[in-house]
Short mmCIF file of C-alpha atoms and ligand atoms in Angstrom, two decimals:
data_model
loop_
_atom_site.label_atom_id
_atom_site.label_comp_id
_atom_site.label_asym_id
_atom_site.label_seq_id
_atom_site.Cartn_x
_atom_site.Cartn_y
_atom_site.Cartn_z
CA MET A 1 4.63 -27.45 -21.37
CA LYS A 2 0.70 -27.40 -21.48
CA ILE A 3 -0.19 -25.93 -18.30
CA LEU A 4 -3.53 -25.51 -16.79
CA ILE A 5 -4.09 -22.88 -14.74
CA THR A 6 -6.27 -23.54 -11.90
CA GLY A 7 -8.04 -19.57 -10.98
CA GLY A 8 -6.49 -18.22 -13.71
CA ALA A 9 -9.29 -15.79 -14.71
CA GLY A 10 -8.07 -14.02 -11.01
CA TYR A 11 -5.72 -11.58 -9.94
CA ILE A 12 -2.24 -14.15 -9.28
CA GLY A 13 -3.49 -16.37 -11.63
CA SER A 14 -4.19 -13.92 -14.87
CA HIS A 15 -0.59 -12.48 -14.38
CA THR A 16 0.85 -16.02 -14.17
CA ALA A 17 -1.48 -17.14 -17.47
CA LYS A 18 0.17 -14.34 -19.47
CA HIS A 19 3.71 -14.33 -18.38
CA LEU A 20 3.76 -18.72 -18.76
CA SER A 21 2.00 -17.87 -22.59
CA GLN A 22 4.41 -15.33 -23.11
CA ALA A 23 7.01 -17.93 -21.95
CA GLY A 24 6.34 -20.28 -24.76
CA HIS A 25 3.99 -22.75 -22.42
CA GLU A 26 0.13 -23.62 -23.96
CA ILE A 27 -2.37 -22.76 -21.01
CA VAL A 28 -5.49 -23.68 -20.19
CA VAL A 29 -7.85 -21.75 -17.61
CA LEU A 30 -9.84 -23.53 -15.18
CA ASP A 31 -12.11 -21.02 -13.40
CA ASN A 32 -15.66 -20.89 -11.59
CA LEU A 33 -15.62 -16.82 -12.50
CA GLY A 34 -17.10 -16.61 -9.10
CA ARG A 35 -14.94 -14.15 -8.24
CA GLY A 36 -12.54 -13.93 -11.59
CA HIS A 37 -13.20 -12.13 -14.55
CA ARG A 38 -13.56 -13.73 -17.97
CA TRP A 39 -11.95 -10.42 -19.42
CA ALA A 40 -8.72 -11.56 -17.59
CA VAL A 41 -8.54 -14.90 -19.53
CA LYS A 42 -6.68 -13.73 -22.68
CA TRP A 43 -3.78 -16.20 -22.78
CA GLY A 44 -5.31 -19.92 -23.60
CA LEU A 45 -8.59 -21.67 -23.23
CA LEU A 46 -11.34 -20.46 -20.40
CA GLU A 47 -12.82 -24.00 -18.87
CA GLU A 48 -15.72 -22.72 -16.84
CA VAL A 49 -15.44 -25.50 -14.17
CA ASP A 50 -16.13 -25.09 -10.37
CA LEU A 51 -13.29 -27.26 -8.82
CA LEU A 52 -15.59 -28.51 -5.82
CA ASP A 53 -17.59 -30.64 -9.57
CA LEU A 54 -15.37 -33.66 -9.29
CA SER A 55 -16.57 -35.27 -12.58
CA ALA A 56 -16.49 -31.83 -14.26
CA VAL A 57 -13.35 -31.74 -13.05
CA GLN A 58 -11.95 -35.01 -14.39
CA ARG A 59 -13.47 -34.66 -17.41
CA THR A 60 -11.07 -31.28 -17.80
CA LEU A 61 -8.22 -33.04 -17.35
CA GLN A 62 -9.06 -36.42 -19.84
CA ARG A 63 -9.64 -33.75 -22.31
CA HIS A 64 -6.83 -31.56 -21.83
CA ARG A 65 -4.38 -34.04 -20.33
CA PRO A 66 -2.10 -30.88 -19.22
CA ASP A 67 2.05 -31.50 -18.25
CA ALA A 68 1.84 -30.06 -15.30
CA VAL A 69 -1.05 -27.94 -13.28
CA ALA A 70 -0.47 -24.13 -11.05
CA HIS A 71 -3.13 -24.13 -9.00
CA PHE A 72 -4.57 -20.84 -7.74
CA ALA A 73 -8.38 -21.25 -7.44
CA ALA A 74 -9.35 -20.36 -4.12
CA TYR A 75 -10.90 -17.40 -1.70
CA ALA A 76 -8.32 -15.54 -0.52
CA LEU A 77 -9.60 -12.98 2.58
CA VAL A 78 -8.55 -13.22 5.99
CA GLY A 79 -11.70 -11.59 7.59
CA GLU A 80 -14.16 -13.73 5.55
CA SER A 81 -12.51 -16.78 6.37
CA VAL A 82 -13.27 -16.13 9.91
CA GLN A 83 -16.94 -14.89 9.22
CA ASN A 84 -17.62 -18.21 7.22
CA PRO A 85 -14.78 -20.94 7.76
CA GLY A 86 -16.97 -23.24 6.08
CA LEU A 87 -16.89 -21.51 3.04
CA TYR A 88 -12.99 -21.84 3.12
CA TYR A 89 -12.44 -25.04 3.92
CA ARG A 90 -14.89 -26.31 1.41
CA ASN A 91 -13.36 -24.22 -1.42
CA ASN A 92 -9.81 -24.36 -0.58
CA PHE A 93 -9.79 -27.81 1.01
CA VAL A 94 -12.47 -29.97 -0.62
CA GLY A 95 -11.47 -28.28 -3.94
CA SER A 96 -8.00 -28.62 -4.03
CA LEU A 97 -8.67 -32.40 -2.86
CA ASN A 98 -10.93 -33.07 -5.83
CA LEU A 99 -7.73 -31.35 -7.90
CA LEU A 100 -5.62 -33.83 -6.61
CA GLU A 101 -7.67 -36.91 -7.33
CA ALA A 102 -8.56 -36.01 -10.70
CA LEU A 103 -5.11 -35.03 -11.42
CA ILE A 104 -3.66 -38.23 -10.31
CA GLY A 105 -6.90 -39.73 -12.49
CA SER A 106 -5.32 -38.45 -15.72
CA GLY A 107 -1.75 -39.13 -15.32
CA CYS A 108 -0.25 -35.75 -14.70
CA ARG A 109 1.93 -35.61 -11.46
CA LYS A 110 3.39 -32.26 -11.60
CA LEU A 111 1.88 -29.10 -9.79
CA VAL A 112 2.69 -25.68 -7.66
CA PHE A 113 0.42 -24.61 -5.49
CA SER A 114 -0.29 -21.23 -4.20
CA SER A 115 0.26 -21.06 -0.86
CA THR A 116 0.93 -18.03 1.47
CA CYS A 117 2.66 -16.96 4.61
CA ALA A 118 -0.70 -16.83 6.62
CA ILE A 119 -0.23 -21.14 7.12
CA TYR A 120 2.58 -19.43 9.76
CA GLY A 121 0.25 -17.70 12.29
CA ASN A 122 1.81 -14.88 14.71
CA PRO A 123 5.85 -14.83 13.57
CA GLN A 124 8.20 -15.76 16.33
CA GLN A 125 11.61 -13.81 14.70
CA PRO A 126 11.54 -11.18 12.35
CA LEU A 127 12.51 -12.81 9.10
CA LEU A 128 9.76 -16.25 8.51
CA ASP A 129 11.28 -18.68 6.72
CA GLU A 130 10.44 -21.93 5.87
CA SER A 131 10.72 -23.82 9.02
CA HIS A 132 9.03 -21.65 11.07
CA PRO A 133 6.47 -22.92 13.15
CA GLN A 134 3.02 -23.91 11.19
CA LYS A 135 0.32 -22.09 13.50
CA PRO A 136 -2.21 -20.54 11.56
CA VAL A 137 -4.56 -17.67 13.37
CA ASN A 138 -7.28 -17.58 10.72
CA PRO A 139 -9.20 -20.51 8.68
CA TYR A 140 -7.80 -18.99 5.12
CA GLY A 141 -4.14 -19.92 6.63
CA GLN A 142 -5.30 -23.31 8.09
CA SER A 143 -7.30 -24.53 4.91
CA LYS A 144 -3.98 -23.63 2.40
CA LEU A 145 -1.85 -25.92 5.38
CA MET A 146 -4.30 -28.18 5.08
CA VAL A 147 -3.60 -28.52 1.35
CA GLU A 148 0.01 -28.54 1.79
CA GLN A 149 -0.18 -31.74 4.20
CA ALA A 150 -2.40 -33.53 1.61
CA LEU A 151 0.15 -32.68 -1.08
CA ALA A 152 2.65 -34.31 1.05
CA ASP A 153 0.39 -37.49 1.01
CA PHE A 154 0.00 -37.73 -2.50
CA ALA A 155 3.33 -37.59 -2.87
CA THR A 156 3.95 -40.48 -0.61
CA SER A 157 1.01 -42.71 -2.13
CA HIS A 158 1.08 -41.61 -5.87
CA GLY A 159 4.50 -40.28 -6.77
CA LEU A 160 2.78 -36.02 -7.06
CA LYS A 161 5.99 -34.10 -7.63
CA SER A 162 4.60 -30.76 -5.92
CA CYS A 163 5.98 -27.61 -4.98
CA ALA A 164 3.87 -24.76 -2.81
CA LEU A 165 4.87 -21.16 -3.36
CA ARG A 166 3.72 -19.21 0.05
CA TYR A 167 3.40 -16.08 -1.04
CA PHE A 168 3.46 -12.64 1.21
CA ASN A 169 1.16 -9.69 0.31
CA ALA A 170 0.66 -9.66 -3.76
CA CYS A 171 1.13 -5.92 -4.64
CA GLY A 172 1.20 -4.24 -8.21
CA ALA A 173 -0.08 -4.77 -11.75
CA ASP A 174 0.66 -5.37 -15.71
CA PRO A 175 2.97 -3.08 -16.65
CA GLU A 176 1.28 -3.05 -20.38
CA GLY A 177 -2.04 -2.24 -19.10
CA GLU A 178 -3.88 -5.81 -19.45
CA LEU A 179 -4.57 -6.65 -15.99
CA GLY A 180 -4.78 -5.53 -12.74
CA GLU A 181 -6.29 -6.12 -9.25
CA VAL A 182 -9.67 -5.95 -8.71
CA HIS A 183 -11.75 -7.78 -6.05
CA ASP A 184 -15.62 -7.66 -4.89
CA PRO A 185 -15.37 -7.22 -2.07
CA GLU A 186 -12.25 -5.44 -1.90
CA THR A 187 -10.45 -5.72 1.03
CA HIS A 188 -6.93 -5.86 0.30
CA LEU A 189 -4.83 -2.36 1.94
CA ILE A 190 -3.65 -1.10 -1.78
CA PRO A 191 -6.84 -1.06 -3.95
CA SER A 192 -8.69 -0.42 -1.19
CA ILE A 193 -6.43 2.84 -0.72
CA PHE A 194 -7.03 3.61 -4.55
CA ASN A 195 -11.10 3.18 -3.84
CA ALA A 196 -11.06 5.56 -1.19
CA LEU A 197 -9.03 7.93 -3.15
CA MET A 198 -11.48 7.70 -6.08
CA SER A 199 -14.78 7.68 -4.28
CA GLY A 200 -13.85 10.11 -2.01
CA GLN A 201 -14.68 7.84 1.35
CA THR A 202 -12.43 7.43 4.43
CA LEU A 203 -9.76 4.72 4.74
CA LYS A 204 -10.52 2.33 7.56
CA LEU A 205 -7.16 1.33 9.37
CA PHE A 206 -7.65 -1.37 11.48
CA GLY A 207 -5.67 -1.23 14.62
CA ASP A 208 -2.59 1.16 15.47
CA GLN A 209 -1.90 -0.42 19.08
CA TYR A 210 0.39 -3.23 17.38
CA ASN A 211 3.99 -4.11 18.73
CA THR A 212 5.30 -2.48 15.64
CA PRO A 213 7.35 0.46 15.39
CA ASP A 214 4.35 2.70 14.18
CA GLY A 215 1.79 0.75 15.58
CA THR A 216 0.61 -0.76 12.68
CA CYS A 217 0.73 -4.05 10.92
CA ILE A 218 3.77 -4.75 8.95
CA ARG A 219 3.51 -6.91 5.16
CA ASP A 220 6.17 -7.99 2.72
CA TYR A 221 4.77 -6.42 -0.44
CA ILE A 222 5.65 -8.82 -3.53
CA ASN A 223 5.19 -7.61 -6.93
CA ILE A 224 2.32 -9.50 -8.95
CA LEU A 225 5.13 -10.28 -11.72
CA ASP A 226 7.83 -11.63 -9.38
CA LEU A 227 5.21 -14.31 -8.27
CA ALA A 228 4.41 -14.96 -12.15
CA SER A 229 8.31 -15.81 -12.63
CA ALA A 230 8.36 -17.97 -9.33
CA HIS A 231 5.38 -20.18 -10.89
CA ARG A 232 7.29 -20.41 -14.16
CA LEU A 233 10.67 -21.25 -12.43
CA ALA A 234 9.08 -24.00 -10.11
CA LEU A 235 6.94 -25.04 -13.19
CA GLU A 236 9.80 -25.63 -15.23
CA ALA A 237 12.58 -27.07 -12.63
CA LEU A 238 9.37 -30.20 -11.94
CA ALA A 239 9.53 -30.52 -15.42
CA THR A 240 13.40 -31.14 -15.46
CA GLU A 241 13.24 -33.23 -12.59
CA LYS A 242 15.37 -30.72 -10.33
CA PRO A 243 14.98 -31.74 -6.59
CA LEU A 244 13.21 -28.79 -5.24
CA ARG A 245 11.87 -28.64 -1.38
CA THR A 246 7.95 -29.07 -0.75
CA ALA A 247 7.54 -25.16 -0.13
CA TYR A 248 9.16 -22.12 -1.03
CA ASN A 249 8.39 -18.48 0.91
CA LEU A 250 8.00 -15.83 -2.00
CA GLY A 251 8.62 -12.12 -0.56
CA THR A 252 11.31 -9.22 -0.70
CA GLY A 253 12.43 -9.70 3.07
CA ARG A 254 11.57 -5.97 3.44
CA GLY A 255 8.43 -5.03 5.11
CA HIS A 256 5.95 -2.12 5.26
CA SER A 257 3.54 -1.02 7.67
CA VAL A 258 0.44 0.02 6.86
CA ARG A 259 0.75 3.77 7.36
CA GLU A 260 4.29 3.76 5.84
CA VAL A 261 2.10 2.26 2.77
CA ILE A 262 -0.48 4.86 3.08
CA ALA A 263 2.67 7.07 2.65
CA ILE A 264 3.71 5.70 -0.45
CA VAL A 265 0.38 6.00 -2.53
CA GLU A 266 0.12 9.31 -1.06
CA ARG A 267 3.51 10.54 -2.58
CA VAL A 268 2.88 8.18 -5.95
CA THR A 269 -0.82 10.10 -6.21
CA ARG A 270 -0.20 13.54 -4.87
CA ARG A 271 -3.32 13.08 -2.86
CA LYS A 272 -3.95 13.08 0.63
CA ILE A 273 -5.81 9.78 1.87
CA PRO A 274 -8.22 10.41 4.77
CA VAL A 275 -7.92 7.70 7.33
CA GLU A 276 -10.27 6.41 10.37
CA ILE A 277 -8.74 4.20 13.02
CA HIS A 278 -10.83 1.22 13.58
CA PRO A 279 -10.16 -1.82 15.36
CA PRO A 280 -7.41 -4.86 14.76
CA ARG A 281 -9.46 -7.08 12.39
CA ALA A 282 -9.63 -10.57 13.51
CA GLY A 283 -6.35 -12.55 12.88
CA ASP A 284 -4.64 -10.08 11.06
CA PRO A 285 -1.16 -10.95 12.68
CA PRO A 286 1.17 -8.02 13.35
CA SER A 287 4.13 -8.29 11.35
CA LEU A 288 4.68 -10.73 8.18
CA VAL A 289 8.12 -10.43 6.73
CA SER A 290 9.78 -13.44 4.46
CA SER A 291 13.00 -14.66 4.11
CA ALA A 292 13.59 -15.81 0.71
CA ARG A 293 16.94 -17.06 0.68
CA LEU A 294 15.74 -20.88 -0.34
CA ALA A 295 13.49 -19.46 -3.47
CA GLN A 296 16.92 -18.10 -4.63
CA ARG A 297 18.93 -20.70 -3.75
CA ASP A 298 17.34 -23.60 -5.53
CA LEU A 299 14.97 -21.46 -8.53
CA GLY A 300 17.21 -18.88 -8.96
CA TRP A 301 14.55 -16.87 -8.40
CA HIS A 302 14.65 -13.04 -6.86
CA ALA A 303 12.34 -10.29 -6.72
CA GLU A 304 12.78 -7.47 -9.05
CA TRP A 305 10.25 -4.86 -7.83
CA THR A 306 12.17 -4.21 -4.71
CA ASP A 307 10.99 -0.53 -4.15
CA LEU A 308 7.30 -0.71 -3.41
CA SER A 309 6.56 3.19 -4.88
CA ARG A 310 6.66 1.57 -8.43
CA SER A 311 4.63 -1.42 -8.35
CA VAL A 312 2.19 1.28 -6.72
CA GLU A 313 2.34 3.60 -9.28
CA VAL A 314 1.90 1.29 -12.33
CA ALA A 315 -1.04 -0.10 -10.14
CA TRP A 316 -2.56 3.47 -9.79
CA LYS A 317 -2.38 3.43 -13.32
CA TRP A 318 -4.49 0.48 -13.83
CA HIS A 319 -6.52 1.20 -11.00
CA GLN A 320 -7.90 4.43 -12.32
CA ARG A 321 -8.29 3.23 -15.77
CA TRP A 322 -10.44 -0.10 -14.43
CA PHE A 323 -12.65 2.92 -12.15
CA ASN A 324 -13.34 4.89 -14.49
CA SER A 325 -14.45 2.08 -17.31
CA ARG A 326 -16.53 0.45 -14.32
CA LEU A 327 -20.05 0.81 -15.89
CA SER A 328 -19.47 -1.94 -17.90
CA ARG A 329 -18.72 -3.95 -14.78
CA GLU A 330 -16.33 -5.98 -16.99
CA PRO A 331 -14.01 -4.07 -19.24
CA GLN A 332 -13.14 -5.70 -22.36
CA PRO A 333 -10.79 -6.28 -23.47
CA GLY A 334 -9.14 -4.46 -20.41
CA PRO A 335 -7.72 -1.09 -19.74
CA LYS A 336 -4.50 -0.09 -21.52
CA ALA A 337 -1.88 2.06 -19.89
CA ASP A 338 -0.98 5.07 -21.32
N1 LIG B 401 -5.72 -3.12 5.92
C1 LIG B 401 -6.35 -1.64 6.53
N2 LIG B 401 -7.32 -1.28 6.01
C2 LIG B 401 -7.89 -1.66 4.76
C3 LIG B 401 -7.50 -2.89 4.09
C4 LIG B 401 -6.01 -3.44 5.25
O1 LIG B 401 -5.90 -1.04 7.65
O2 LIG B 401 -8.67 -1.36 4.28
C5 LIG B 401 -4.58 -3.57 6.59
C6 LIG B 401 -4.60 -4.87 7.60
O3 LIG B 401 -5.74 -4.95 8.37
C7 LIG B 401 -3.43 -5.49 7.19
C8 LIG B 401 -2.58 -4.76 6.14
O4 LIG B 401 -3.57 -3.39 5.72
O5 LIG B 401 -2.70 -5.35 8.46
C9 LIG B 401 -2.65 -5.75 4.96
O6 LIG B 401 -4.12 -5.96 4.79
P1 LIG B 401 -4.56 -7.21 3.04
O7 LIG B 401 -5.66 -7.50 3.45
O8 LIG B 401 -3.97 -6.18 1.69
O9 LIG B 401 -3.62 -8.72 3.42
P2 LIG B 401 -3.33 -9.35 4.16
O10 LIG B 401 -2.17 -9.37 4.74
O11 LIG B 401 -4.72 -9.60 5.40
O12 LIG B 401 -3.48 -10.70 3.24
#
């Protein structure tokens, strides 16, 4: 298939582009490079386009006429979304709406959407399944839920076939060393720990009085390659007209607290991480752990990277190389693993 990947210069989009390309699909990346990286687009053409520019999106779709779209382009920082909700509603929701309208105009009717467990809000049961009430506690989750609702309406009115993949916490890096996780500013836990280690600074731990066994937040860390394979399976299922649900959770079914993640990184790096306790970050639910039963049943997907230490090992190797080559800001063609 010819697949348009919005946000294909970002962390999850770029790993998925590589995976889809290696599976034989043709890739076109649409990205405004606001937070993505030119060096991360190595599999397919880059169209430097902002989703907020409707006519540019329409022109891009008319020119390439993709068979399907994998839609990643979005802002994804919970704390920032609480500080600046307008940014999130405009970029994540209005941008997606533009994409949907351009998609319908171009005749393409297949889309896999990068959604999130943040649409569930505070968990009412230990394992979140797809039927859990949807009550986001931050504008990031709300903006993604609004897109899911728009997808349902476009299915009814325009025959759009879509599948939302609700990820838990993405982690890891490309084992071949061509891609990894780089955000600016970095707010995600694992790369923040790496940054603290590399720069000799203290890690800020946001909240140690949550109602969890060690008082710190629990998350389900899902490897980036497992996310990439889920996208391929969903896109291929949409192409074969296989009946799919509108949304699937993607996680491992196992949670790690912030303190457990710190301990894993300390074991992998053989270094002690200085930690400073800070107040809880606004919008952070205490625990988010996935049930991935439906994705297994319908997509034939399962998480292969179930040992978080392995994901941390690969990511640490990549991060050290990236950090050391950072003076040139945009590594070309990207750090190589040993
Ligand atoms: N966290 C932390 N210090 C950091 C970054 C994150 O204590 O420097 C915590 C954060 O409060 C949350 C967990 O780590 O409880 C995972 O945060 P992350 O930003 O990686 O993902 P999120 O779940 O917010 O999408």
